[in-house]
C-alpha atoms as one frame of an Amber mdcrd trajectory, in Angstrom:
protein
 -12.619  -0.814  54.924 -13.607  -4.080  56.613 -15.349  -4.424  59.972 -12.222
  -5.033  62.019 -10.531  -1.953  60.547 -13.562   0.167  61.407 -13.502  -1.147
  64.970  -9.779  -0.430  65.304 -10.442   3.187  64.362 -12.382   3.437  67.627
  -9.701   1.587  69.553 -11.602  -1.719  69.603  -9.617  -4.916  69.012 -11.278
  -8.328  68.625  -9.850 -11.019  70.928 -12.089 -13.935  69.903 -15.633 -15.362
  69.770 -17.708 -15.659  72.914 -18.067 -19.336  73.830 -21.313 -21.166  72.960
 -22.366 -21.806  76.553 -22.108 -18.107  77.415 -23.961 -17.136  74.227 -26.836
 -19.477  75.068 -26.921 -18.272  78.677 -27.186 -14.638  77.591 -29.802 -15.377
  74.924 -31.997 -17.512  77.212 -31.928 -14.998  80.068 -32.681 -12.053  77.781
 -35.463 -13.803  75.868 -37.319 -14.715  79.067 -36.991 -11.254  80.598 -37.923
  -9.351  77.425 -41.038 -11.503  76.854 -42.128 -11.051  80.467 -41.545  -7.287
  80.445 -43.307  -6.545  77.142 -46.334  -8.878  76.892 -48.024  -6.477  74.448
 -45.218  -7.198  71.959 -46.347 -10.862  71.743 -42.823 -12.282  71.577 -42.480
 -16.061  71.885 -39.666 -16.854  74.304 -38.414 -19.989  72.545 -38.336 -18.312
  69.134 -36.692 -15.181  70.490 -34.030 -17.310  72.198 -33.146 -18.992  68.884
 -32.822 -15.624  67.135 -30.690 -14.064  69.850 -28.426 -17.117  70.140 -27.594
 -16.836  66.428 -26.127 -13.331  66.793 -22.316 -13.384  66.406 -20.795 -12.306
  69.747 -17.166 -11.370  70.344 -14.835 -10.474  73.192 -12.797  -7.324  72.556
 -10.318  -4.940  74.087 -11.594  -1.369  74.127 -10.651   2.024  75.616 -11.879
   3.036  79.059 -15.059   5.085  79.141 -16.736   3.245  76.272 -19.788   1.048
  76.803 -18.727  -2.464  77.787 -21.101  -3.939  75.204 -21.807  -2.672  71.689
 -24.095  -3.792  68.895 -22.486  -2.982  65.535 -25.204  -2.850  62.901 -22.793
  -3.129  59.954 -21.901  -6.656  61.031 -25.086  -7.397  63.047 -22.762  -8.519
  65.849 -22.299  -7.772  69.537 -18.919  -6.945  71.056 -18.324  -7.417  74.791
 -15.398  -6.021  76.717 -12.983  -8.766  77.717 -12.857  -9.577  81.426 -16.421
  -8.595  82.328 -18.131 -11.351  84.441 -20.950 -13.286  82.786 -23.553 -12.085
  85.295 -22.684  -8.509  84.349 -22.796  -9.366  80.646 -26.385 -10.591  81.162
 -27.353  -7.042  82.113 -25.299  -5.367  79.391 -26.596  -7.703  76.689 -30.233
  -6.586  77.069 -29.534  -3.191  75.475 -27.698  -4.790  72.537 -30.342  -7.481
  72.018 -33.013  -4.787  71.783 -30.929  -3.121  69.068 -30.940  -6.414  67.176
 -34.713  -6.802  67.581 -35.424  -3.320  66.234 -33.118  -3.636  63.205 -34.923
  -3.141  59.866 -33.186  -3.747  56.510 -34.259  -3.413  52.882 -34.198  -6.192
  50.263 -30.491  -5.561  49.654 -29.650  -5.976  53.335 -29.028  -2.275  53.881
 -30.047  -0.957  57.293 -32.821   1.614  56.934 -34.241   1.793  60.440 -33.183
   1.090  64.003 -36.143   1.763  66.275 -36.567   5.541  66.430 -33.465   6.092
  64.302 -33.770   6.556  60.511 -30.846   5.908  58.175 -30.994   7.860  54.924
 -28.481   8.210  52.116 -27.193  11.533  53.395 -27.965  11.718  57.117 -28.977
   9.686  60.149 -31.924  11.001  62.180 -32.779  10.196  65.800 -29.709   8.216
  66.858 -29.655   9.695  70.383 -33.442   9.521  70.725 -33.249   5.812  69.970
 -30.315   5.214  72.341 -32.203   6.875  75.181 -35.345   4.883  74.403 -33.486
   1.558  74.212 -31.790   2.229  77.534 -35.146   3.086  79.143 -36.526  -0.234
  77.915 -33.395  -1.970  79.193 -33.856  -0.432  82.644 -37.471  -1.619  82.564
 -36.401  -5.181  81.735 -33.856  -5.101  84.579 -36.472  -3.591  86.927 -34.248
  -0.667  87.876 -35.900   1.796  90.253 -35.700   5.584  89.704 -32.745   7.253
  91.362 -31.689  10.857  91.870 -28.291  11.583  90.327 -26.192  14.602  89.477
 -24.338  15.075  86.194 -22.787  18.293  84.895 -24.353  20.199  87.825 -27.817
  18.924  86.877 -29.804  16.936  89.454 -32.247  14.623  87.728 -34.311  11.473
  88.310 -33.483   8.469  86.132 -33.810   4.693  86.012 -30.432   4.540  84.253
 -27.856   6.350  86.420 -24.846   4.678  84.772 -25.761   4.775  81.076 -27.038
   7.794  79.132 -28.627   9.481  82.195 -29.233  12.813  80.414 -30.771  11.189
  77.339 -32.851   8.801  79.405 -34.244  11.610  81.522 -35.321  13.689  78.513
 -36.773  10.697  76.650 -38.659   9.737  79.824 -40.112  13.248  79.894 -41.311
  12.735  76.318 -42.734   9.311  77.179 -44.606  10.759  80.168 -46.284  13.252
  77.859 -47.334  10.974  74.983 -47.276   7.487  76.540 -44.815   4.810  77.628
 -46.630   2.087  75.695 -46.260   3.889  72.375 -42.580   4.514  73.163 -42.033
   0.781  73.734 -43.921  -0.183  70.578 -42.115   2.281  68.307 -38.722   1.423
  69.794 -39.101  -2.346  69.475 -40.847  -2.428  66.089 -39.346   0.629  64.386
 -42.551   2.510  63.622 -43.265   6.255  63.571 -46.149   6.455  66.048 -44.106
   7.851  68.946 -42.573  10.525  66.726 -45.944  11.353  65.160 -47.519  11.773
  68.599 -44.730  14.162  69.592 -45.080  16.146  66.374 -48.854  16.329  66.912
 -48.525  17.627  70.473 -45.285  19.639  70.387 -45.127  20.674  66.746 -42.814
  19.572  63.939 -40.301  22.366  64.467 -40.016  21.698  68.195 -39.664  17.949
  67.617 -36.842  18.475  65.117 -35.013  20.712  67.553 -35.475  18.240  70.407
 -34.185  15.400  68.223 -31.141  17.431  67.119 -30.382  18.515  70.686 -30.413
  14.912  71.873 -27.889  14.049  69.155 -25.755  16.971  70.323 -25.804  15.653
  73.899 -24.783  12.157  72.784 -21.975  13.392  70.523 -20.650  15.837  73.109
 -20.451  13.176  75.811 -18.495  10.978  73.405 -16.060  13.854  72.827 -15.546
  14.191  76.584 -14.815  10.458  76.888 -12.213  10.621  74.118 -10.529  13.676
  75.652 -10.442  12.028  79.076  -8.759   8.987  77.510  -6.172  11.246  75.869
  -5.452  12.851  79.229  -4.753   9.412  80.706  -2.158   8.558  78.073   1.373
   8.445  79.431   2.822  10.475  76.582   0.282  13.299  76.887   2.333  16.507
  76.844   1.857  19.166  79.510   0.755  21.816  77.023  -1.949  19.447  75.739
  -3.229  18.685  79.242  -4.445  22.246  79.737  -5.844  22.373  76.217  -7.825
  19.149  76.691  -9.006  20.235  80.158 -10.318  23.538  78.784 -12.154  21.697
  76.015 -13.746  19.305  78.512 -14.923  22.208  80.676 -16.458  23.881  77.625
 -18.211  20.688  76.542 -19.637  20.219  80.047 -21.083  23.733  79.994 -22.548
  23.060  76.541 -24.158  19.870  77.841 -25.732  21.638  80.782 -27.042  24.494
  78.647 -28.439  22.225  75.932 -30.108  19.892  78.435 -31.952  22.736  80.165
 -32.961  24.329  76.845 -34.275  21.009  75.546 -36.254  20.355  78.705 -37.853
  23.792  78.487 -38.771  23.237  74.834 -40.393  19.898  75.645 -42.808  21.007
  78.347 -43.591  24.510  77.052 -44.488  23.374  73.534 -46.495  20.392  74.784
 -48.486  22.170  77.480 -49.003  25.310  75.385 -50.499  23.245  72.575 -52.616
  21.136  74.917 -53.883  24.233  76.705 -55.434  25.492  73.467 -57.517  22.283
  73.270 -59.168  22.673  76.689 -62.939  23.031  76.333 -64.304  21.239  79.426
 -63.700  21.463  83.161 -62.820  17.760  83.194 -60.092  18.319  80.616 -58.760
  21.195  82.708 -58.376  18.960  85.771 -56.551  16.293  83.768 -54.248  18.968
  82.344 -53.677  20.475  85.794 -52.653  17.111  87.271 -50.391  16.241  84.358
 -48.558  19.552  84.571 -48.215  19.281  88.354 -46.796  15.736  88.176 -44.308
  16.774  85.496 -42.142  18.204  88.281 -41.218  14.623  89.172 -39.430  14.170
  85.844 -37.412  17.334  85.247 -33.747  18.050  85.822 -32.815  21.042  87.970
 -29.735  23.134  88.580 -28.818  26.116  90.749 -30.908  29.133  89.816 -33.328
  27.185  87.629 -36.882  28.528  87.978 -38.312  28.209  84.471 -40.672  25.327
  85.240 -41.791  26.870  88.537 -42.671  30.158  86.838 -44.312  28.396  83.916
 -46.438  26.300  86.277 -47.727  29.335  88.149 -48.540  31.183  84.936 -50.463
  28.198  83.618 -52.428  27.875  86.866 -53.515  31.471  86.412 -54.526  30.787
  82.822 -56.418  27.643  83.878 -58.470  29.595  86.399 -59.485  32.033  83.691
 -60.295  29.235  81.247 -62.279  27.361  83.920 -64.329  30.450  84.726 -65.044
  31.102  81.050 -66.288  27.538  80.536 -68.554  27.678  83.608 -70.030  30.972
  82.452 -70.388  29.651  78.907 -68.535  32.607  77.411 -65.949  32.825  74.676
 -62.398  32.050  75.699 -60.667  35.340  76.447 -57.097  36.302  77.270 -56.071
  36.100  80.926 -56.460  39.379  82.815 -54.877  40.504  86.034 -57.148  39.656
  88.965 -57.019  38.743  92.598 -56.556  35.072  91.722 -53.717  36.048  89.365
 -51.986  37.994  92.096 -52.520  35.135  94.524 -50.774  32.671  92.242 -47.938
  35.069  91.599 -47.463  35.363  95.330 -47.085  31.588  95.456 -44.304  31.293
  92.885 -42.170  29.546  95.442 -44.802  26.878  95.955 -42.268  24.209  95.037
 -38.928  23.865  96.730 -36.458  22.323  94.311 -33.628  22.202  96.830 -34.723
  19.064  98.680 -34.357  15.780  96.884 -37.127  14.312  99.041 -39.707  16.180
  96.993 -38.819  14.126  93.944 -39.957  10.866  95.464
């Protein structure tokens, strides 16, 4: 099956090549912005422009709901939706250019790595993790400010409200924990450091589950898009309308459930593991601040109290650990005390109902 046949399977039809002037405009704008945003990467603007301008770029017709720009690694080409203004293409192209930059192939020209995504003979690992990371970097290049949005009954802060908001939020949580710089480096240059840091702090089993859950979120959202497109078809029969609607409702519930479960796995495994390393009062204060500030990154929904309860329990444990260090005694399990009861009485310390508290 050739490239055009593969594209047609997804409803994408090539109209023609993007004109040279537009290609150069997109490449020049992207090269300058990427170099300015990531000085640690040591890109050279003129060289990067030449590389980006050589990428084959096409105009295509595609179904509604799909991204208006797509990098297809099998052809190392970018496909833009026909009719989108050039100034909008400049924004869309950043994400696809980053995909090109992170592409790693073997001697035979076979793709083996795309940033945080590994391609093996039998399975692809980390596709959604990489998509979320690339979009976070794209938002950084475009200088997009954090915004509070609501998807699938989940209110969450994100710098990418229009593209992959759920993925971007969860990947941003991971980056907050182990470092934004290492996320950028691993995403751009396809190395394992970001993943290794997560495995070291959250555990291998937790990391694998997080990675799989992100893939589930990405795949499920794609299913919803396809079903919505089927509903919009003129020849969609009435009996199928209800069937598709029920499926969409189920997928939305699955998304919400998986997002909240993944978020809980991320912060509980990280902060549980880091808690066991605390041996000084200084380390306790750093830990306390990091856990407190984590509230600015999480997604919330009606009835969600897991982080609030976890925070209070950890504050109790920190008081016990702090006291043990000051008294130079062995670390002991937390016991019920007046300070414990005080913290339990303050479980409603945070109010998650006002969006102001996220700023």
